[in-house]
Amino acid sequence: MAGMDEQRGPGVGPPERWWRYGPPGWDRRAAERVQGARLPWPSTVLFTAFVLVGSGFADHAQAGERVALDPLGRVLLLLSGAVLLWRWRHPVAVLWGTVAAVLLYLGAGYPYGPVLLTVAVAGFAAVVSGRRYAAWAAMGTLWAGHLLLVHVLYGWLPPSGDDAAPWTEEIVVATWVVALLAVSELARVRREQWARERAERARAERRRADEERLRIARELHDVLAHSISVINVQAGVGLALLDSDPEQARTALTTIKGKSKEALGEVRQVLETLRAPGAAPRTPAPGLDRLPELAEQAASAGLTVTVEGEPPRLSPGADLAAFRIVQEALTNVVRHSGSREARVHIERRDGRLRLLVDDDGPATGADAGGTGNGLAGMRERAAALGGTIEAGTRPDGGFRVLAVLPIGTEEDR
């Protein structure tokens, strides 16, 4: 049927939207791209104070064994802690900076102590930020540098008369380095898993929002297309009979008033779901039990509708989809067909509902301001339930719409 061609074009898809999953601080690589990312002042001050105070106690505990802390040693401690302020923005540079500061500190003979904490914090930040290989290289450099200091260069470095460190100490240092990297890797993997889960939840939420938006668009289209088609026909009747048959014109205007009121009520119900998502509708959704009412409305537009068969009990979703499909098919007959008769055949077969809407044509090419989404909306409704839609001209010149929908369950009834 030629008048239906405009409805076979593609519908307008939902607009593209940009999403960012989770706060930028969770994915540190994303945080580096955020210009306004906050620096971790509180934790940096806490780490630096702990290193300075703890190293003071270590200095007293190792008096006579290591070089006493002097201004240079305290400056190295302060620098190794202060650079942690940029550990999330520049994790690799901060890690190598702390490794260099610690090696200089130990090479100068200053006491062992919490200075190694700065390397641990910087290494953790680098691994979690995704700089795994740089972190492993820096920690390996720290261990190799320590080996060089305590087993090769110890004779030329302070304190004087120092002996080579026992190898058991190196095993402890190596174990400490491996444990630190293992914990960092575990934290990185866990954070990435959480980020993926949040991203999947966000995508699911977006899909639900898109589906709801499409559902509301279909409802508005079906309600308005049917009602405005009836109003359009009745307005034409009223204008044609205004002078020759005022009483008939009055009847047409009365039909227009009633139909517009009904359309406003249905549109208001759809819009209320936008204002209060999840709220129960005030009136039940229409179903196939309203086919007689639909036939009366079509009759007021000059279309005689014959309904054959009894509608089975359906789930609310399937019942609404079936009603809207029949409604849209009859609306298209009113708008695009020269036939003044239509037949609706309802049949239950093999656990599926078959809806057949026929008219005898011919196509008129008339257009009542359609949006081009009628058949697309039918297909979407049927596909959402796992059903199918077939529509096309018959050999005798009429037009046929065949919908096959699963019966579904009655649990929600």
Short mmCIF file of C-alpha atoms in Angstrom, two decimals:
data_model
loop_
_atom_site.label_atom_id
_atom_site.label_comp_id
_atom_site.label_asym_id
_atom_site.label_seq_id
_atom_site.Cartn_x
_atom_site.Cartn_y
_atom_site.Cartn_z
CA MET A 1 0.00 0.00 0.00
CA ALA A 2 1.70 3.17 -1.20
CA GLY A 3 0.48 5.31 1.64
CA MET A 4 2.41 3.20 4.10
CA ASP A 5 5.79 3.72 2.45
CA GLU A 6 6.62 6.72 4.56
CA GLN A 7 6.38 4.56 7.64
CA ARG A 8 9.00 2.12 6.45
CA GLY A 9 11.85 4.61 6.75
CA PRO A 10 14.26 4.34 9.64
CA GLY A 11 13.17 5.92 12.86
CA VAL A 12 15.18 8.55 14.63
CA GLY A 13 17.49 6.86 17.12
CA PRO A 14 18.21 8.08 20.61
CA PRO A 15 20.78 10.90 20.91
CA GLU A 16 24.35 10.06 21.70
CA ARG A 17 25.36 10.72 25.30
CA TRP A 18 28.73 10.89 26.96
CA TRP A 19 29.39 8.95 30.14
CA ARG A 20 32.25 8.79 32.52
CA TYR A 21 32.14 5.86 34.93
CA GLY A 22 32.93 6.56 38.52
CA PRO A 23 34.95 9.33 40.11
CA PRO A 24 38.19 10.23 38.30
CA GLY A 25 40.22 9.51 41.42
CA TRP A 26 39.41 5.79 41.10
CA ASP A 27 41.22 5.41 37.79
CA ARG A 28 44.48 7.22 38.33
CA ARG A 29 45.31 7.39 34.66
CA ALA A 30 42.08 9.30 34.16
CA ALA A 31 42.96 11.50 37.13
CA GLU A 32 46.07 12.68 35.36
CA ARG A 33 43.89 14.06 32.59
CA VAL A 34 41.71 16.00 34.99
CA GLN A 35 43.27 19.42 35.39
CA GLY A 36 41.53 20.15 38.67
CA ALA A 37 42.54 16.92 40.43
CA ARG A 38 43.38 17.58 44.08
CA LEU A 39 46.81 16.89 45.48
CA PRO A 40 46.91 14.46 48.44
CA TRP A 41 48.10 17.00 50.99
CA PRO A 42 46.88 15.30 54.22
CA SER A 43 48.43 11.89 53.53
CA THR A 44 51.68 13.44 52.24
CA VAL A 45 52.07 15.55 55.38
CA LEU A 46 51.35 12.49 57.52
CA PHE A 47 53.91 10.30 55.69
CA THR A 48 56.58 13.01 55.78
CA ALA A 49 56.08 13.67 59.49
CA PHE A 50 56.22 9.95 60.25
CA VAL A 51 59.47 9.57 58.28
CA LEU A 52 61.13 12.56 59.98
CA VAL A 53 60.06 11.59 63.51
CA GLY A 54 60.71 7.87 63.02
CA SER A 55 64.16 8.54 61.55
CA GLY A 56 64.97 10.63 64.62
CA PHE A 57 64.25 7.62 66.85
CA ALA A 58 66.24 5.38 64.49
CA ASP A 59 69.17 7.80 64.76
CA HIS A 60 69.25 7.39 68.54
CA ALA A 61 68.84 3.61 68.33
CA GLN A 62 71.71 3.24 65.81
CA ALA A 63 74.09 5.78 67.41
CA GLY A 64 77.69 4.68 66.83
CA GLU A 65 76.71 2.26 64.09
CA ARG A 66 75.53 4.73 61.44
CA VAL A 67 76.25 8.38 60.68
CA ALA A 68 74.24 10.74 62.87
CA LEU A 69 71.52 12.72 61.15
CA ASP A 70 72.65 16.18 60.07
CA PRO A 71 70.88 18.91 58.04
CA LEU A 72 71.71 17.14 54.75
CA GLY A 73 70.16 13.90 55.99
CA ARG A 74 67.03 15.68 57.17
CA VAL A 75 66.74 17.48 53.80
CA LEU A 76 66.90 14.11 52.01
CA LEU A 77 64.19 12.76 54.31
CA LEU A 78 62.03 15.83 53.72
CA LEU A 79 62.45 15.64 49.93
CA SER A 80 61.67 11.92 49.78
CA GLY A 81 58.40 12.59 51.62
CA ALA A 82 57.46 15.87 49.93
CA VAL A 83 57.61 14.48 46.38
CA LEU A 84 54.81 12.08 47.33
CA LEU A 85 52.47 15.05 46.86
CA TRP A 86 52.59 14.38 43.07
CA ARG A 87 52.50 10.58 43.26
CA TRP A 88 49.14 10.32 41.45
CA ARG A 89 49.87 12.91 38.74
CA HIS A 90 53.43 11.79 37.97
CA PRO A 91 53.79 8.34 39.55
CA VAL A 92 56.88 7.20 37.62
CA ALA A 93 58.87 10.40 38.21
CA VAL A 94 57.96 10.41 41.90
CA LEU A 95 58.95 6.76 42.31
CA TRP A 96 62.35 7.24 40.70
CA GLY A 97 62.83 10.42 42.75
CA THR A 98 62.20 8.59 46.03
CA VAL A 99 64.48 5.72 44.97
CA ALA A 100 67.28 8.22 44.22
CA ALA A 101 66.73 10.06 47.51
CA VAL A 102 66.76 6.83 49.54
CA LEU A 103 69.91 5.53 47.84
CA LEU A 104 71.67 8.85 48.52
CA TYR A 105 70.47 8.72 52.11
CA LEU A 106 71.74 5.17 52.65
CA GLY A 107 74.94 5.83 50.71
CA ALA A 108 75.71 8.73 53.05
CA GLY A 109 75.60 6.28 55.94
CA TYR A 110 72.51 7.64 57.66
CA PRO A 111 70.51 5.23 59.86
CA TYR A 112 68.03 2.74 58.44
CA GLY A 113 64.45 3.44 59.33
CA PRO A 114 61.08 4.58 57.97
CA VAL A 115 62.72 6.31 54.98
CA LEU A 116 61.90 3.16 53.01
CA LEU A 117 58.20 3.96 53.56
CA THR A 118 58.41 6.72 50.95
CA VAL A 119 59.52 4.21 48.31
CA ALA A 120 56.74 1.85 49.35
CA VAL A 121 54.06 4.55 48.96
CA ALA A 122 55.45 5.76 45.63
CA GLY A 123 55.71 2.17 44.33
CA PHE A 124 52.14 1.41 45.34
CA ALA A 125 50.88 4.53 43.54
CA ALA A 126 52.82 3.63 40.38
CA VAL A 127 51.47 0.07 40.22
CA VAL A 128 47.87 1.11 40.90
CA SER A 129 48.20 3.81 38.23
CA GLY A 130 49.09 1.15 35.70
CA ARG A 131 52.86 1.81 35.51
CA ARG A 132 53.69 -1.75 36.42
CA TYR A 133 56.92 -2.19 34.49
CA ALA A 134 58.31 1.16 35.61
CA ALA A 135 57.51 0.22 39.21
CA TRP A 136 59.23 -3.17 38.94
CA ALA A 137 62.27 -1.54 37.31
CA ALA A 138 62.52 1.13 40.02
CA MET A 139 62.19 -1.39 42.86
CA GLY A 140 64.75 -3.65 41.20
CA THR A 141 67.07 -0.65 40.93
CA LEU A 142 66.60 0.07 44.64
CA TRP A 143 67.52 -3.49 45.56
CA ALA A 144 70.52 -3.58 43.18
CA GLY A 145 71.69 -0.19 44.48
CA HIS A 146 71.47 -1.42 48.04
CA LEU A 147 73.52 -4.51 47.10
CA LEU A 148 76.14 -2.24 45.54
CA LEU A 149 76.30 0.00 48.60
CA VAL A 150 76.58 -2.70 51.28
CA HIS A 151 78.68 -5.29 49.42
CA VAL A 152 80.93 -3.35 47.01
CA LEU A 153 81.23 0.31 47.97
CA TYR A 154 80.97 -0.01 51.74
CA GLY A 155 84.74 0.44 52.16
CA TRP A 156 84.68 3.89 50.53
CA LEU A 157 81.43 5.11 52.09
CA PRO A 158 80.61 6.29 55.59
CA PRO A 159 80.62 5.20 58.32
CA SER A 160 84.33 4.39 58.28
CA GLY A 161 85.35 0.86 59.27
CA ASP A 162 81.95 -0.53 58.30
CA ASP A 163 81.79 -4.20 57.26
CA ALA A 164 79.78 -5.76 54.44
CA ALA A 165 76.17 -6.44 55.36
CA PRO A 166 75.14 -10.06 55.90
CA TRP A 167 73.35 -11.72 53.02
CA THR A 168 70.40 -12.53 55.25
CA GLU A 169 69.75 -8.78 55.31
CA GLU A 170 69.53 -8.79 51.52
CA ILE A 171 67.02 -11.63 51.64
CA VAL A 172 64.88 -9.50 53.96
CA VAL A 173 65.15 -6.50 51.62
CA ALA A 174 64.28 -8.63 48.56
CA THR A 175 61.31 -10.17 50.38
CA TRP A 176 60.13 -6.71 51.37
CA VAL A 177 60.35 -5.48 47.77
CA VAL A 178 58.48 -8.50 46.35
CA ALA A 179 55.78 -8.31 49.03
CA LEU A 180 55.27 -4.62 48.34
CA LEU A 181 54.88 -5.19 44.61
CA ALA A 182 52.55 -8.15 45.17
CA VAL A 183 50.25 -6.12 47.41
CA SER A 184 50.29 -3.27 44.90
CA GLU A 185 49.41 -5.62 42.04
CA LEU A 186 46.56 -7.08 44.08
CA ALA A 187 45.19 -3.60 44.77
CA ARG A 188 45.49 -2.68 41.09
CA VAL A 189 43.63 -5.78 39.94
CA ARG A 190 40.91 -5.28 42.52
CA ARG A 191 40.42 -1.63 41.59
CA GLU A 192 40.24 -2.44 37.90
CA GLN A 193 37.63 -5.10 38.67
CA TRP A 194 35.57 -2.60 40.65
CA ALA A 195 35.89 -0.09 37.81
CA ARG A 196 34.66 -2.67 35.29
CA GLU A 197 31.72 -3.56 37.52
CA ARG A 198 30.76 0.11 37.87
CA ALA A 199 31.10 0.61 34.12
CA GLU A 200 28.84 -2.38 33.47
CA ARG A 201 26.25 -1.06 35.93
CA ALA A 202 26.39 2.33 34.21
CA ARG A 203 25.93 0.71 30.80
CA ALA A 204 22.99 -1.32 32.11
CA GLU A 205 21.44 1.84 33.54
CA ARG A 206 21.90 3.59 30.22
CA ARG A 207 20.27 0.68 28.40
CA ARG A 208 17.31 0.78 30.79
CA ALA A 209 16.97 4.54 30.27
CA ASP A 210 17.10 4.14 26.49
CA GLU A 211 14.51 1.36 26.56
CA GLU A 212 12.21 3.45 28.75
CA ARG A 213 12.62 6.45 26.47
CA LEU A 214 11.74 4.33 23.43
CA ARG A 215 8.74 2.87 25.25
CA ILE A 216 7.42 6.33 26.09
CA ALA A 217 8.04 7.51 22.52
CA ARG A 218 6.06 4.55 21.17
CA GLU A 219 3.20 5.20 23.60
CA LEU A 220 3.01 8.88 22.68
CA HIS A 221 3.14 8.09 18.97
CA ASP A 222 0.40 5.46 19.16
CA VAL A 223 -1.89 7.57 21.33
CA LEU A 224 -1.48 10.76 19.32
CA ALA A 225 -1.47 9.17 15.86
CA HIS A 226 -4.76 7.36 16.49
CA SER A 227 -6.52 10.24 18.23
CA ILE A 228 -5.41 12.93 15.81
CA SER A 229 -6.39 10.75 12.84
CA VAL A 230 -9.92 10.44 14.21
CA ILE A 231 -10.00 14.16 15.00
CA ASN A 232 -8.75 14.97 11.50
CA VAL A 233 -11.48 12.89 9.86
CA GLN A 234 -14.24 14.31 12.08
CA ALA A 235 -13.03 17.86 11.50
CA GLY A 236 -13.31 17.26 7.76
CA VAL A 237 -16.84 15.90 8.21
CA GLY A 238 -17.83 18.85 10.36
CA LEU A 239 -16.51 21.37 7.87
CA ALA A 240 -18.27 19.64 4.97
CA LEU A 241 -21.66 19.48 6.75
CA LEU A 242 -21.53 22.74 8.67
CA ASP A 243 -23.98 24.48 6.34
CA SER A 244 -25.97 21.57 4.89
CA ASP A 245 -26.43 19.43 8.01
CA PRO A 246 -25.65 21.37 11.21
CA GLU A 247 -26.83 18.50 13.42
CA GLN A 248 -24.37 16.06 11.86
CA ALA A 249 -21.65 18.70 12.12
CA ARG A 250 -22.48 19.04 15.83
CA THR A 251 -22.08 15.27 16.23
CA ALA A 252 -18.66 15.44 14.57
CA LEU A 253 -17.58 18.26 16.86
CA THR A 254 -18.80 16.29 19.88
CA THR A 255 -16.69 13.34 18.73
CA ILE A 256 -13.68 15.65 18.35
CA LYS A 257 -14.16 16.98 21.88
CA GLY A 258 -14.46 13.51 23.40
CA LYS A 259 -11.50 12.11 21.50
CA SER A 260 -9.26 15.05 22.31
CA LYS A 261 -10.14 14.73 26.00
CA GLU A 262 -9.32 11.03 25.92
CA ALA A 263 -6.02 11.70 24.13
CA LEU A 264 -5.06 14.35 26.67
CA GLY A 265 -5.75 11.90 29.49
CA GLU A 266 -3.56 9.19 27.95
CA VAL A 267 -0.76 11.65 27.19
CA ARG A 268 -0.93 12.95 30.75
CA GLN A 269 -0.63 9.39 32.07
CA VAL A 270 2.48 8.80 29.95
CA LEU A 271 4.05 12.08 31.04
CA GLU A 272 3.39 11.28 34.70
CA THR A 273 5.75 8.32 34.38
CA LEU A 274 8.47 10.80 33.40
CA ARG A 275 7.82 13.04 36.39
CA ALA A 276 7.64 10.13 38.86
CA PRO A 277 9.68 7.16 37.53
CA GLY A 278 8.53 3.86 39.02
CA ALA A 279 5.17 5.22 40.19
CA ALA A 280 2.17 3.03 39.52
CA PRO A 281 -0.14 4.35 36.79
CA ARG A 282 -3.48 5.71 37.97
CA THR A 283 -5.39 3.78 35.30
CA PRO A 284 -4.67 0.31 33.95
CA ALA A 285 -2.87 0.03 30.61
CA PRO A 286 -5.18 -0.69 27.68
CA GLY A 287 -5.44 -4.24 26.35
CA LEU A 288 -7.36 -6.33 23.86
CA ASP A 289 -10.43 -6.14 26.10
CA ARG A 290 -10.80 -2.57 24.78
CA LEU A 291 -11.16 -3.68 21.15
CA PRO A 292 -14.91 -2.89 21.09
CA GLU A 293 -14.10 0.64 22.23
CA LEU A 294 -11.41 0.88 19.55
CA ALA A 295 -13.92 -0.31 16.94
CA GLU A 296 -16.38 2.42 18.04
CA GLN A 297 -13.70 5.07 17.71
CA ALA A 298 -12.84 3.83 14.22
CA ALA A 299 -16.55 3.87 13.35
CA SER A 300 -16.74 7.53 14.33
CA ALA A 301 -14.01 8.14 11.73
CA GLY A 302 -16.07 6.31 9.08
CA LEU A 303 -14.33 2.93 9.33
CA THR A 304 -16.32 -0.24 10.02
CA VAL A 305 -14.26 -2.73 12.02
CA THR A 306 -15.15 -6.40 12.28
CA VAL A 307 -13.49 -8.36 15.10
CA GLU A 308 -13.22 -12.14 14.77
CA GLY A 309 -12.04 -14.41 17.55
CA GLU A 310 -11.71 -14.04 21.31
CA PRO A 311 -8.56 -12.51 22.83
CA PRO A 312 -6.76 -14.89 25.23
CA ARG A 313 -5.51 -13.87 28.64
CA LEU A 314 -2.12 -12.22 28.26
CA SER A 315 0.54 -10.73 30.46
CA PRO A 316 0.14 -6.92 30.81
CA GLY A 317 3.09 -6.22 28.51
CA ALA A 318 1.86 -8.51 25.74
CA ASP A 319 -1.72 -7.25 26.13
CA LEU A 320 -0.63 -3.62 25.76
CA ALA A 321 1.59 -4.42 22.76
CA ALA A 322 -1.21 -6.31 21.01
CA PHE A 323 -3.67 -3.46 21.58
CA ARG A 324 -1.24 -0.83 20.30
CA ILE A 325 -0.44 -2.88 17.19
CA VAL A 326 -4.12 -3.20 16.30
CA GLN A 327 -4.67 0.47 17.09
CA GLU A 328 -1.79 1.55 14.83
CA ALA A 329 -2.94 -0.76 12.03
CA LEU A 330 -6.48 0.69 12.13
CA THR A 331 -5.07 4.22 12.29
CA ASN A 332 -3.14 3.55 9.12
CA VAL A 333 -6.29 2.27 7.40
CA VAL A 334 -8.09 5.51 8.33
CA ARG A 335 -5.21 7.65 7.12
CA HIS A 336 -3.92 5.82 4.07
CA SER A 337 -6.64 3.53 2.67
CA GLY A 338 -9.69 4.18 0.58
CA SER A 339 -11.41 1.21 2.19
CA ARG A 340 -14.06 1.92 4.77
CA GLU A 341 -13.97 -1.60 6.20
CA ALA A 342 -11.28 -3.42 8.18
CA ARG A 343 -11.15 -6.88 9.71
CA VAL A 344 -9.32 -7.86 12.88
CA HIS A 345 -8.79 -11.60 13.28
CA ILE A 346 -7.52 -12.95 16.64
CA GLU A 347 -6.24 -16.50 16.86
CA ARG A 348 -4.29 -18.52 19.40
CA ARG A 349 -2.03 -21.13 17.80
CA ASP A 350 0.91 -23.15 19.19
CA GLY A 351 1.24 -20.99 22.27
CA ARG A 352 1.36 -17.77 20.25
CA LEU A 353 -1.11 -15.02 19.52
CA ARG A 354 -1.78 -14.18 15.85
CA LEU A 355 -3.26 -10.77 15.10
CA LEU A 356 -4.37 -10.18 11.50
CA VAL A 357 -5.60 -6.75 10.37
CA ASP A 358 -6.85 -6.53 6.75
CA ASP A 359 -8.37 -3.82 4.59
CA ASP A 360 -9.44 -3.94 0.95
CA GLY A 361 -7.71 -0.75 -0.21
CA PRO A 362 -6.96 0.96 -2.43
CA ALA A 363 -4.23 3.22 -1.06
CA THR A 364 -5.17 6.92 -1.13
CA GLY A 365 -1.74 8.42 -0.40
CA ALA A 366 -3.39 10.67 2.18
CA ASP A 367 -1.25 11.80 5.06
CA ALA A 368 -2.52 13.14 8.35
CA GLY A 369 0.82 14.38 9.59
CA GLY A 370 2.38 11.02 10.39
CA THR A 371 5.81 10.78 11.98
CA GLY A 372 7.02 7.83 9.92
CA ASN A 373 7.44 5.65 13.00
CA GLY A 374 4.21 3.60 12.89
CA LEU A 375 5.53 0.34 11.48
CA ALA A 376 8.84 0.85 13.26
CA GLY A 377 6.94 1.10 16.55
CA MET A 378 5.03 -2.10 15.74
CA ARG A 379 8.25 -3.95 15.02
CA GLU A 380 9.85 -2.69 18.24
CA ARG A 381 6.88 -3.76 20.34
CA ALA A 382 6.80 -7.22 18.76
CA ALA A 383 10.58 -7.68 18.97
CA ALA A 384 10.61 -6.69 22.65
CA LEU A 385 8.33 -9.67 23.35
CA GLY A 386 10.12 -12.07 21.00
CA GLY A 387 7.43 -11.77 18.33
CA THR A 388 7.33 -10.77 14.67
CA ILE A 389 5.50 -8.31 12.43
CA GLU A 390 4.71 -8.72 8.73
CA ALA A 391 3.11 -5.91 6.74
CA GLY A 392 2.52 -5.43 3.04
CA THR A 393 0.09 -5.21 0.16
CA ARG A 394 -2.15 -8.13 -0.77
CA PRO A 395 -2.48 -9.38 -4.36
CA ASP A 396 -6.00 -7.93 -4.53
CA GLY A 397 -4.77 -4.44 -3.67
CA GLY A 398 -5.57 -4.39 0.03
CA PHE A 399 -3.11 -4.18 2.88
CA ARG A 400 -2.37 -6.70 5.64
CA VAL A 401 -0.63 -6.50 8.98
CA LEU A 402 0.19 -9.81 10.70
CA ALA A 403 1.59 -9.83 14.24
CA VAL A 404 2.69 -13.03 15.97
CA LEU A 405 3.32 -12.61 19.70
CA PRO A 406 4.12 -15.10 22.47
CA ILE A 407 1.22 -15.61 24.85
CA GLY A 408 3.44 -15.12 27.91
CA THR A 409 2.40 -15.80 31.48
CA GLU A 410 -0.50 -14.60 33.54
CA GLU A 411 1.48 -14.10 36.74
CA ASP A 412 1.21 -10.32 36.58
CA ARG A 413 -2.51 -10.31 35.98
#
